[in-house]
Short mmCIF file of C-alpha atoms and ligand atoms in Angstrom, two decimals:
data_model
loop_
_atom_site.label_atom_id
_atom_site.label_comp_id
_atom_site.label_asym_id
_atom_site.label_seq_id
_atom_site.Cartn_x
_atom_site.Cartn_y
_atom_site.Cartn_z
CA UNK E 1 14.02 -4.30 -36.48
CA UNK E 2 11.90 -7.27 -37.15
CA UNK E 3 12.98 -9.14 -33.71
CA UNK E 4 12.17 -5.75 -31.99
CA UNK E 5 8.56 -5.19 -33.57
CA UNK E 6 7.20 -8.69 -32.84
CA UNK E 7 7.27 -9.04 -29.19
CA UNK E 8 6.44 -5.26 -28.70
CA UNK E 9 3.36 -6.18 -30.36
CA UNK E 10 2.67 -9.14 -28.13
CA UNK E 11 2.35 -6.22 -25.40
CA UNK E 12 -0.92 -5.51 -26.59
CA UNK E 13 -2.05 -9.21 -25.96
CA UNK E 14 -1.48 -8.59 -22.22
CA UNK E 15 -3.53 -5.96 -21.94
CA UNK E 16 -6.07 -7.52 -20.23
CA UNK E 17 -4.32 -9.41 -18.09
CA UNK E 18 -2.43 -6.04 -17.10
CA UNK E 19 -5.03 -4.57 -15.91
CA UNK E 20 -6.21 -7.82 -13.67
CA UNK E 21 -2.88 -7.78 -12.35
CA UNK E 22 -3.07 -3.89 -11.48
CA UNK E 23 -6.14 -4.52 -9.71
CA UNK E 24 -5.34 -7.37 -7.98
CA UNK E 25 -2.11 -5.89 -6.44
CA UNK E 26 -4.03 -2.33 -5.35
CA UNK E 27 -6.67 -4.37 -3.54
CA UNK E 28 -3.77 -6.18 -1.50
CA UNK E 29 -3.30 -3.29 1.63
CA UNK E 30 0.26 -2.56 1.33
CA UNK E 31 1.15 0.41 3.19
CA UNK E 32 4.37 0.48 4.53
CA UNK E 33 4.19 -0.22 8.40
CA UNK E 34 1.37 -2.91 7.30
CA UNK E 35 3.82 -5.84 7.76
CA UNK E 36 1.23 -8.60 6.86
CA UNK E 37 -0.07 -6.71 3.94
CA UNK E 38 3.51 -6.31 2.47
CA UNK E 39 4.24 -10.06 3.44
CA UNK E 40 1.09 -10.97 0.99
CA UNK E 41 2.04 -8.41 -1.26
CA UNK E 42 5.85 -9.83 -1.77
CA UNK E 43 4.45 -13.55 -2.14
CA UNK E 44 2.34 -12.59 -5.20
CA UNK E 45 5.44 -10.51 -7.07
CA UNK E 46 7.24 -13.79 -6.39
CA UNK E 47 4.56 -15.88 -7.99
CA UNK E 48 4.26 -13.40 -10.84
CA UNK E 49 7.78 -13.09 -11.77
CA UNK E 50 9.43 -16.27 -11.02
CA UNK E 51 9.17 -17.47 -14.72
CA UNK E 52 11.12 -14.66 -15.95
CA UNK E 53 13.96 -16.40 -14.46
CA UNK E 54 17.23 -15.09 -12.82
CA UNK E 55 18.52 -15.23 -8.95
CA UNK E 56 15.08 -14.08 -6.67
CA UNK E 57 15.45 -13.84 -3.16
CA UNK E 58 13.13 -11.77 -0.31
CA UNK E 59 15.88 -9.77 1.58
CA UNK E 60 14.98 -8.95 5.10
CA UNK E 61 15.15 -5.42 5.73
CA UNK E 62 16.70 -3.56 8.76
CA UNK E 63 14.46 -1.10 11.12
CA UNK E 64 13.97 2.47 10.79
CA UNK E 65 14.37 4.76 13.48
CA UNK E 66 11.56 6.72 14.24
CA UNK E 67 10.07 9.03 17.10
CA UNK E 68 7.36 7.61 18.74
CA UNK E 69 3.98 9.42 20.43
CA UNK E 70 5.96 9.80 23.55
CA UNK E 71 8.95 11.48 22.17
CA UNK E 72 11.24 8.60 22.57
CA UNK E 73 13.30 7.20 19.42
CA UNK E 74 11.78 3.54 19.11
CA UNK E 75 13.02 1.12 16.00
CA UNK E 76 9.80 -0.03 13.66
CA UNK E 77 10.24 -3.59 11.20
CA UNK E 78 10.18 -2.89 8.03
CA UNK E 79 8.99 -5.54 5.18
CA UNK E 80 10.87 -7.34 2.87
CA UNK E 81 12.46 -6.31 -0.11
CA UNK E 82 12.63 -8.86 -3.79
CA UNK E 83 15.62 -8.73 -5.57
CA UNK E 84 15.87 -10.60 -8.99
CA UNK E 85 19.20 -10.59 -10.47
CA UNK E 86 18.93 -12.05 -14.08
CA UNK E 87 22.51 -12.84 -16.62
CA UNK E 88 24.76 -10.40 -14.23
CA UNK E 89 27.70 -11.13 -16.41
CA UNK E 90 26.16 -9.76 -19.58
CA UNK E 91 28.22 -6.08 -21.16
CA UNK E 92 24.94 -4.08 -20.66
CA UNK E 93 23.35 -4.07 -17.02
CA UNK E 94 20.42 -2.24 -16.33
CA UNK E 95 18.92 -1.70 -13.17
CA UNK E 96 14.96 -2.26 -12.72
CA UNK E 97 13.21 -0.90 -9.46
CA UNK E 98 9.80 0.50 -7.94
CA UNK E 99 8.30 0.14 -4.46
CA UNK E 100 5.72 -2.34 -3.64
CA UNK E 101 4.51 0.13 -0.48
CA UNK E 102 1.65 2.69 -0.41
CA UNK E 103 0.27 5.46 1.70
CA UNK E 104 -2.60 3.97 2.54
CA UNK E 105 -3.17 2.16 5.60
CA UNK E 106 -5.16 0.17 7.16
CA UNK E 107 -7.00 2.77 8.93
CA UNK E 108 -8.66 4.50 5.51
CA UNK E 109 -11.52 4.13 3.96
CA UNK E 110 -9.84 3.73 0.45
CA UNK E 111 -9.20 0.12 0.26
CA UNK E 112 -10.08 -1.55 -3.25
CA UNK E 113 -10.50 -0.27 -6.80
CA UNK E 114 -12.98 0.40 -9.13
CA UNK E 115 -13.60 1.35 -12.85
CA UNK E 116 -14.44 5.05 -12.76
CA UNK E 117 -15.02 4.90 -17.21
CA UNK E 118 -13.76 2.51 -19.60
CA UNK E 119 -10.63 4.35 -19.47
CA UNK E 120 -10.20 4.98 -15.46
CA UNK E 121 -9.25 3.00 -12.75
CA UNK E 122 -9.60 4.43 -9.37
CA UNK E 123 -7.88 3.02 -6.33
CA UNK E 124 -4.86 2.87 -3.65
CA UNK E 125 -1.59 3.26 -5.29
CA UNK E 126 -3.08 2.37 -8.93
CA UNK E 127 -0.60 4.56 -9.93
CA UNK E 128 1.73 5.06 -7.88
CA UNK E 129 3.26 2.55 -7.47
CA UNK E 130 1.05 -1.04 -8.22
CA UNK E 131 0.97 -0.49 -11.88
CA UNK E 132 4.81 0.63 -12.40
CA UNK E 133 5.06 -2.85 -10.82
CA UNK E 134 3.33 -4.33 -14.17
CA UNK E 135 4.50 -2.64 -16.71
CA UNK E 136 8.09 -3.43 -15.66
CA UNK E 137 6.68 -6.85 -15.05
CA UNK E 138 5.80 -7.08 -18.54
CA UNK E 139 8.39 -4.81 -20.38
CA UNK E 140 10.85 -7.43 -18.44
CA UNK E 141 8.47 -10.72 -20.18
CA UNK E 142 8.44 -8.85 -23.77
CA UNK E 143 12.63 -8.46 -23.59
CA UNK E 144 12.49 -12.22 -22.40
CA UNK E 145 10.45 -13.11 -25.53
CA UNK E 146 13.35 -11.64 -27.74
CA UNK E 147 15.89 -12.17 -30.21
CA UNK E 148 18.43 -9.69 -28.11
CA UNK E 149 17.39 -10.53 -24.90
CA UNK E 150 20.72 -12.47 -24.58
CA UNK E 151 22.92 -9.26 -24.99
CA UNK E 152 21.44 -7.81 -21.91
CA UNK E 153 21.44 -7.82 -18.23
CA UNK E 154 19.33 -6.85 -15.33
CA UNK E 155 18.57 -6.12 -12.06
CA UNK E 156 14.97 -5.90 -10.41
CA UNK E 157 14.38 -4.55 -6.70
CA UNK E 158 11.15 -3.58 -5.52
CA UNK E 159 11.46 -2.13 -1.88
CA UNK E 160 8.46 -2.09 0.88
CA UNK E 161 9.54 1.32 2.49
CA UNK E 162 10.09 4.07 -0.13
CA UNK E 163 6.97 6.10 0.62
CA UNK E 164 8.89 6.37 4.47
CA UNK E 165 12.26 7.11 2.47
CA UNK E 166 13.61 4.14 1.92
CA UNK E 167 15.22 4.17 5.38
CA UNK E 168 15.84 0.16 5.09
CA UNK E 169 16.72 0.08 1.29
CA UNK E 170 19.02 2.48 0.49
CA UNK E 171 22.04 0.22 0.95
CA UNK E 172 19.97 -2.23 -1.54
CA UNK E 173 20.03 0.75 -3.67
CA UNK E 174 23.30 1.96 -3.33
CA UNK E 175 24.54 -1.20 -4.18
CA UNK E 176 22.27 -1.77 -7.18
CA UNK E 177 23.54 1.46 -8.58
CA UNK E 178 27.27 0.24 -8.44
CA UNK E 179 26.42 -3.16 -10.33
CA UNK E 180 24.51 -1.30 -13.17
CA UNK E 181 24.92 0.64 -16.02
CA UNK E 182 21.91 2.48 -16.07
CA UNK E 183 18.47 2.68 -14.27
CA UNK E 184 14.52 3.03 -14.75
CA UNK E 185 12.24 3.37 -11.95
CA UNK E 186 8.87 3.01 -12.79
CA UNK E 187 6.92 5.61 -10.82
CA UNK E 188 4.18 7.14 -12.79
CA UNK E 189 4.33 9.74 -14.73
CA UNK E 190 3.73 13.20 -13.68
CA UNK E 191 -0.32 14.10 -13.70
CA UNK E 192 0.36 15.63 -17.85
CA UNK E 193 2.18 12.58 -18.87
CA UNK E 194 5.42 14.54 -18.79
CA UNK E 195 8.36 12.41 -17.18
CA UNK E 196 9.78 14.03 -14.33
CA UNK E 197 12.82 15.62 -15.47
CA UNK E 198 15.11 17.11 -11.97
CA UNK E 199 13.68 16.69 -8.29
CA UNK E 200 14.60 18.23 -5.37
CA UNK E 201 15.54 16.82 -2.24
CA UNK E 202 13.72 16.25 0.76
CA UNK E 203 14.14 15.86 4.65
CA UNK E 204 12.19 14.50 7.43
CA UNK E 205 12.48 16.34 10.36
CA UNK E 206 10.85 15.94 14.47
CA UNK E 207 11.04 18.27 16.84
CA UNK E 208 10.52 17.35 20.44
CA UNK E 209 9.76 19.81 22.99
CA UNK E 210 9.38 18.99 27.18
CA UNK E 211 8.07 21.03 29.34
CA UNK E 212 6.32 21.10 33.18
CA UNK E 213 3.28 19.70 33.63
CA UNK E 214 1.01 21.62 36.42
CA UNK E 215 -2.87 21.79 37.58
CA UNK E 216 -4.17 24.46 35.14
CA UNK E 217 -6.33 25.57 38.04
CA UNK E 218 -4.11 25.41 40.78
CA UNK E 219 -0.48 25.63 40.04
CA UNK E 220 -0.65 27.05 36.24
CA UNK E 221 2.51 29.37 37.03
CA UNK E 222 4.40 26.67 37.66
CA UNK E 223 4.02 24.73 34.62
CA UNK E 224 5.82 24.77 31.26
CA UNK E 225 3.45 24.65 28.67
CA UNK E 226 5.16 22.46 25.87
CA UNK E 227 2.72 23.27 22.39
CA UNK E 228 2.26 26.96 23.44
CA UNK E 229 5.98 26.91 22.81
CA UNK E 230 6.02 24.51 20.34
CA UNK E 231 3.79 27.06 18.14
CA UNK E 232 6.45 30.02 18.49
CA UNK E 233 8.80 27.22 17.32
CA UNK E 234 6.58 26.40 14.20
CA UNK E 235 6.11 30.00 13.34
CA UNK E 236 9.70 30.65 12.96
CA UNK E 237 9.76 26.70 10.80
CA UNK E 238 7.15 28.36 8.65
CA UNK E 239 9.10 31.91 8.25
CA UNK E 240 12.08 29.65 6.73
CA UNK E 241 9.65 29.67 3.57
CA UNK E 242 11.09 32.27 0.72
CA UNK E 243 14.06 32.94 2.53
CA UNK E 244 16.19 30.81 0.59
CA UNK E 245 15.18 29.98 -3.30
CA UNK E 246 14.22 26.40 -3.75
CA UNK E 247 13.63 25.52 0.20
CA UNK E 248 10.35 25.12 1.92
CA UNK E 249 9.20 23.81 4.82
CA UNK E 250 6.08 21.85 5.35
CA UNK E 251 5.16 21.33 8.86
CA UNK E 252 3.06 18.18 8.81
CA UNK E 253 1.82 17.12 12.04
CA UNK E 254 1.33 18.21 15.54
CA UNK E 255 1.12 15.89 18.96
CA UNK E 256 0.83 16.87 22.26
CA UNK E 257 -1.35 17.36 25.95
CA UNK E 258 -4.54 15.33 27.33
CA UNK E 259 -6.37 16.75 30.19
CA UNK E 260 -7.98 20.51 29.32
CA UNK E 261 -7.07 21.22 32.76
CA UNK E 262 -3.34 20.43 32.71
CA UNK E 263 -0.87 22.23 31.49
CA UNK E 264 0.96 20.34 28.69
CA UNK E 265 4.55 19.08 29.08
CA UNK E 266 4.89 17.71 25.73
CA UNK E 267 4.43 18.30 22.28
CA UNK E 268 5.98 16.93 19.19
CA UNK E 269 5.80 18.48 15.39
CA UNK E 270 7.05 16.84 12.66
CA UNK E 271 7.59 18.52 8.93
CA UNK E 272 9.32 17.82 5.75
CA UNK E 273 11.76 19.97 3.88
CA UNK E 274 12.22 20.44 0.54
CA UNK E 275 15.05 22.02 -1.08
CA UNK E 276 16.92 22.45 -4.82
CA UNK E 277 20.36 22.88 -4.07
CA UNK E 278 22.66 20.50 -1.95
CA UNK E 279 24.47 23.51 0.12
CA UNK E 280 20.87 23.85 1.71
CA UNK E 281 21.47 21.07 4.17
CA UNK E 282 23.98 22.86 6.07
CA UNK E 283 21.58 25.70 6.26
CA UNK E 284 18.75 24.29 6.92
CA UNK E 285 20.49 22.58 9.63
CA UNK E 286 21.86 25.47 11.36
CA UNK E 287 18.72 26.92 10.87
CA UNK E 288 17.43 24.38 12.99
CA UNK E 289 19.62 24.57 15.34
CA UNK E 290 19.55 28.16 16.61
CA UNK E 291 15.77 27.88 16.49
CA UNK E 292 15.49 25.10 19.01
CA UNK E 293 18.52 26.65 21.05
CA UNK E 294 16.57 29.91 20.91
CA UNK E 295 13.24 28.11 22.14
CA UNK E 296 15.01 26.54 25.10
CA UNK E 297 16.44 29.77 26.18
CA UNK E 298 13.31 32.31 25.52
CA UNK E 299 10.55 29.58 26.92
CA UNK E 300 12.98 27.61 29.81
CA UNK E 301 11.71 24.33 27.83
CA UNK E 302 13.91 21.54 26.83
CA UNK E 303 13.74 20.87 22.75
CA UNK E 304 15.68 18.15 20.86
CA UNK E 305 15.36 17.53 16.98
CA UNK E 306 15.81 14.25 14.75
CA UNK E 307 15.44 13.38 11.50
CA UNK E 308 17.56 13.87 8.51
CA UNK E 309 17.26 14.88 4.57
CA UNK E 310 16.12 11.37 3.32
CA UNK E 311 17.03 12.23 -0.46
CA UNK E 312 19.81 14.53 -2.28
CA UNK E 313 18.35 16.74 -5.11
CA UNK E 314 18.41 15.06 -8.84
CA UNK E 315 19.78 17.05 -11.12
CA UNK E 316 19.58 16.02 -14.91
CA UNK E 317 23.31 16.28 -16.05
CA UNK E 318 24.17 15.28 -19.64
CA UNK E 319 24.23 11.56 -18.91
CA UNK E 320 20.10 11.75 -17.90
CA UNK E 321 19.80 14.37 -20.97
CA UNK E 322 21.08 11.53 -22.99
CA UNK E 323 19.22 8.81 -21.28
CA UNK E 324 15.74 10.79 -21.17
CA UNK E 325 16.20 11.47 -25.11
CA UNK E 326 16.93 8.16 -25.73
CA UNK E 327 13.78 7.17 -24.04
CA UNK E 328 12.05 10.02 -26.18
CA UNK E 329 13.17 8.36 -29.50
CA UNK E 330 11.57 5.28 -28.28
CA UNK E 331 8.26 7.11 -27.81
CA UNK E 332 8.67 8.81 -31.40
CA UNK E 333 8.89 5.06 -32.19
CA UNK E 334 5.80 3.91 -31.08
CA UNK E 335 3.52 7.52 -31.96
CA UNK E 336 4.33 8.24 -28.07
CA UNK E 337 5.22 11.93 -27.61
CA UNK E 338 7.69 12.06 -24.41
CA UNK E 339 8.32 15.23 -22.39
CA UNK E 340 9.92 15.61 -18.98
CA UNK E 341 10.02 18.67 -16.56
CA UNK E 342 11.17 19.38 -12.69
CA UNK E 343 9.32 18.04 -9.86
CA UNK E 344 9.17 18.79 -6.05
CA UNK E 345 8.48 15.07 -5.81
CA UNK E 346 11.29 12.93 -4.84
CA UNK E 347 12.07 8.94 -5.73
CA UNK E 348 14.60 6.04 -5.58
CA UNK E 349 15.54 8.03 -8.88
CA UNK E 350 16.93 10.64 -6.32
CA UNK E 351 18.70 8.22 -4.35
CA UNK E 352 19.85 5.81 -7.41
CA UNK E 353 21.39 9.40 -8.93
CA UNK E 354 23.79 10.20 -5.83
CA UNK E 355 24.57 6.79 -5.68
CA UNK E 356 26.16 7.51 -9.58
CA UNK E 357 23.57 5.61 -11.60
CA UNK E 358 21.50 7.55 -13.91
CA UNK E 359 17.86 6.84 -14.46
CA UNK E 360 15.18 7.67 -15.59
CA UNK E 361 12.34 7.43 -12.67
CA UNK E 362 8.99 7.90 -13.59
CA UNK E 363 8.61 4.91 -16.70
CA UNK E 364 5.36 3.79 -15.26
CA UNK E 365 2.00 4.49 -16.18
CA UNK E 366 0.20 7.96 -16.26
CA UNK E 367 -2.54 8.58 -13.53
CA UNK E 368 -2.82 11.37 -10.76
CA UNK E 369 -4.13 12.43 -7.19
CA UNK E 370 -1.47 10.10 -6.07
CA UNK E 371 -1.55 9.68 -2.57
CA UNK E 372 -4.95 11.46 -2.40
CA UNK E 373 -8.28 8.93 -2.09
CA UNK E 374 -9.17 9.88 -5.75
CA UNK E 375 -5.94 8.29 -7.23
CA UNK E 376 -6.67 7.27 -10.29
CA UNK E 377 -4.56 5.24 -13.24
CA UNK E 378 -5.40 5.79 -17.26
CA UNK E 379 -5.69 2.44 -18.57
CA UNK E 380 -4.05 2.67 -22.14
CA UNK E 381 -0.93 3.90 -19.97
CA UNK E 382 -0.54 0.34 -19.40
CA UNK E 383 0.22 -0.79 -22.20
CA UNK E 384 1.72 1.88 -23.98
CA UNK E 385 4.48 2.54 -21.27
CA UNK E 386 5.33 -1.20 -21.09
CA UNK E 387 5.87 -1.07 -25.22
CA UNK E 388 8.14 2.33 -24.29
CA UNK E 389 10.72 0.26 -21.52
CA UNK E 390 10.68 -2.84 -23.78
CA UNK E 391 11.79 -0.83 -27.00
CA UNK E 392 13.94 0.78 -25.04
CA UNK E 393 16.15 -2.46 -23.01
CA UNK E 394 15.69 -4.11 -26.79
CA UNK E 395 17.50 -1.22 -28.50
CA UNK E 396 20.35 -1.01 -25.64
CA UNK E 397 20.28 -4.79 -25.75
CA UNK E 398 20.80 -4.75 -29.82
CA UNK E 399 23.47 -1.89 -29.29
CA UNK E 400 24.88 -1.63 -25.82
CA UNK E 401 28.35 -0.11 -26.99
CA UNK E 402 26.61 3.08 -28.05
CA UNK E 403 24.64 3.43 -24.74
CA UNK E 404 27.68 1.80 -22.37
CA UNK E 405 28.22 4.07 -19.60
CA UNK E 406 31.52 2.87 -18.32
CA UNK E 407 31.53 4.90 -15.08
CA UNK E 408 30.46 3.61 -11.57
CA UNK E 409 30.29 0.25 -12.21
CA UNK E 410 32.76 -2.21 -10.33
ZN1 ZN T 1 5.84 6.12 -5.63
#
């Protein structure tokens, strides 16, 4: 136990420079289409955690598809993702990821942090995701500083696109998940401190509807007006909500017409589902599908849709039962008490899971508003949650046969 205690206690030491390093990477703009941003953002992660060693590369990321303004399907770069592969031969691989994107772009007035209390940091992606970024960084430094850190192997990627889906890192993903035994993702915590426990799934959806543009004083009967029937579509999107348990429907954003006095031949809405069970893919696709069809006929407009569900439902089977009370032992441990519940929220834990790893996906710090401007991180999270991964890869480094999962691993 000795060789466990001493460098958990050397987390404490870094507490300081933990939060530094948590401020310095939230006042680096890193939403995901900022490609210059991400670019500055990936340079410091390299600088950081070069000296824990391993294979590091940058790994240039294909585009995502997207629907532009116009209605057209246009490709958008993505930035790039780092991938640190450290003893890859070892019995025990674990896999390591967060995202280094935000939410916040350029465009918003929440830019840099600030101490709210003693206890409170405010700021743009404090939580979610800058400061999962440190306390793997320094979970990772404390197993380096080990007596067991030999028996062990892992895997680090931290992605630039998950808050769009990771549309451009899923096959990183996928193929992490086949090279590693198990996984721990380090988005925060949920707002009580609870780790998130199942997810449900989520889709990304765009509807496109064209229709005839006229002179609203001269010709209105002959025009097609694209967002009145765009709002009949949404109505019937919205009525999807409580008809099946577990699915809703968020319609998100509306585009469409210029001139007051033409009549508007396009409009596009785009909305996110969410759902619990797998089966409601098919139906919320045929769903989908008669409603546009139904549109077309009943309004004479033209509609297309794109998009598609971006991340299965997580379910916690007995493997994550297992995995999520190991990681409560290690709490009980440190004086840390460790609960987890269900989340709409989904995660790279959601896609890690299909892929066959299991993980645990919210090991980061505790905060909340996440992805609001009052986002805020509690500061002895920092800390503590670092001291909860590092007891944890030290006690499956010290005893991987008990924890060995030998499926999906090639
Ligand atoms: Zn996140």
């Amino acid at each position: 136990m000795s060789s466990i205690i001493r460098p958990i206690d050397w987390i404490d030491s870094q507490a300081q420079r933990m939060i530094e390093l948590a401020e310095h990477w939230a006042n680096i703009n890193s939403a995901s289409d900022n490609l210059h941003g991400l670019e500055q953002m990936a340079a410091a992660l390299v600088d950081t955690f070069s000296p824990l060693g391993g294979h590091l590369k940058l790994i240039d990321l294909p585009p995502r598809d997207t629907i532009d303004s116009t209605g057209h399907a246009v490709q958008k770069p993505l930035g790039r993702a780092l991938s640190i592969i450290k003893r890859p031969h070892a019995r025990l691989r674990v896999f390591l990821g967060i995202h280094m994107d935000t939410v916040f772009g350029l465009d918003q007035p929440f830019q840099t942090t600030q101490r709210l209390d003693a206890g409170t940091l405010q700021g743009p992606g404090v939580a979610d995701a800058k400061s999962g970024i440190v306390v793997m960084l320094i979970a990772l430094e404390a197993l380096e500083r080990s007596e067991v850190a030999d028996l062990i192997g892992w895997e680090v990627l931290i992605n630039p696109d998950e808050e769009l889906g990771s549309p451009g890192s899923t096959p990183l993903l996928v193929q992490c998940a086949r090279r590693n035994h198990l996984g721990l993702v380090f988005e925060p915590t949920l707002a009580d401190g609870s780790l998130a426990g199942e997810r449900k799934g989520s889709g990304n959806f765009a509807v496109v509807v064209r229709g005839r543009s006229a002179h609203a004083g001269r010709e209105f009967h002959l025009g097609q007006n694209a967002i009145t029937a765009m709002a009949h579509l949404i109505t019937e999107l919205d009525a999807l909500n409580g008809r099946f348990e577990g699915l809703t429907v968020n319609v998100a954003q509306v585009e469409g017409g210029r001139a007051l006095n033409t009549v508007p031949n396009l409009a596009i809405c785009r909305f996110n589902v969410r759902y619990v069970d797998s089966r409601h893919e098919a139906i919320m696709q045929s769903e989908l599908e008669q409603i546009v069809r139904q549109l077309e006929e009943r309004n004479g407009v033209r509609a297309e849709w794109h998009g598609s569900f971006i991340a299965p439902p997580k379910p916690v089977d007995a493997q994550a039962l297992r995995l999520l009370e190991h990681v409560a032992d290690c709490g009980r441990d440190l004086g840390v008490d460790i609960t987890w519940r269900s989340t709409g929220g989904v995660c790279d834990g959601n896609r890690l899971s299909a892929a066959g790893l299991t993980n645990v996906d919210s090991m980061g710090p505790c905060g909340g508003h996440i992805h609001s401007p009052t986002e805020y991180l509690l500061i002895d999270s920092l800390t503590e949650r670092a001291k909860l991964t590092a007891l944890l890869l030290m006690k499956l480094a010290s005893d991987p046969m008990t924890w060995l999962m030998t499926k999906n691993t090639v």
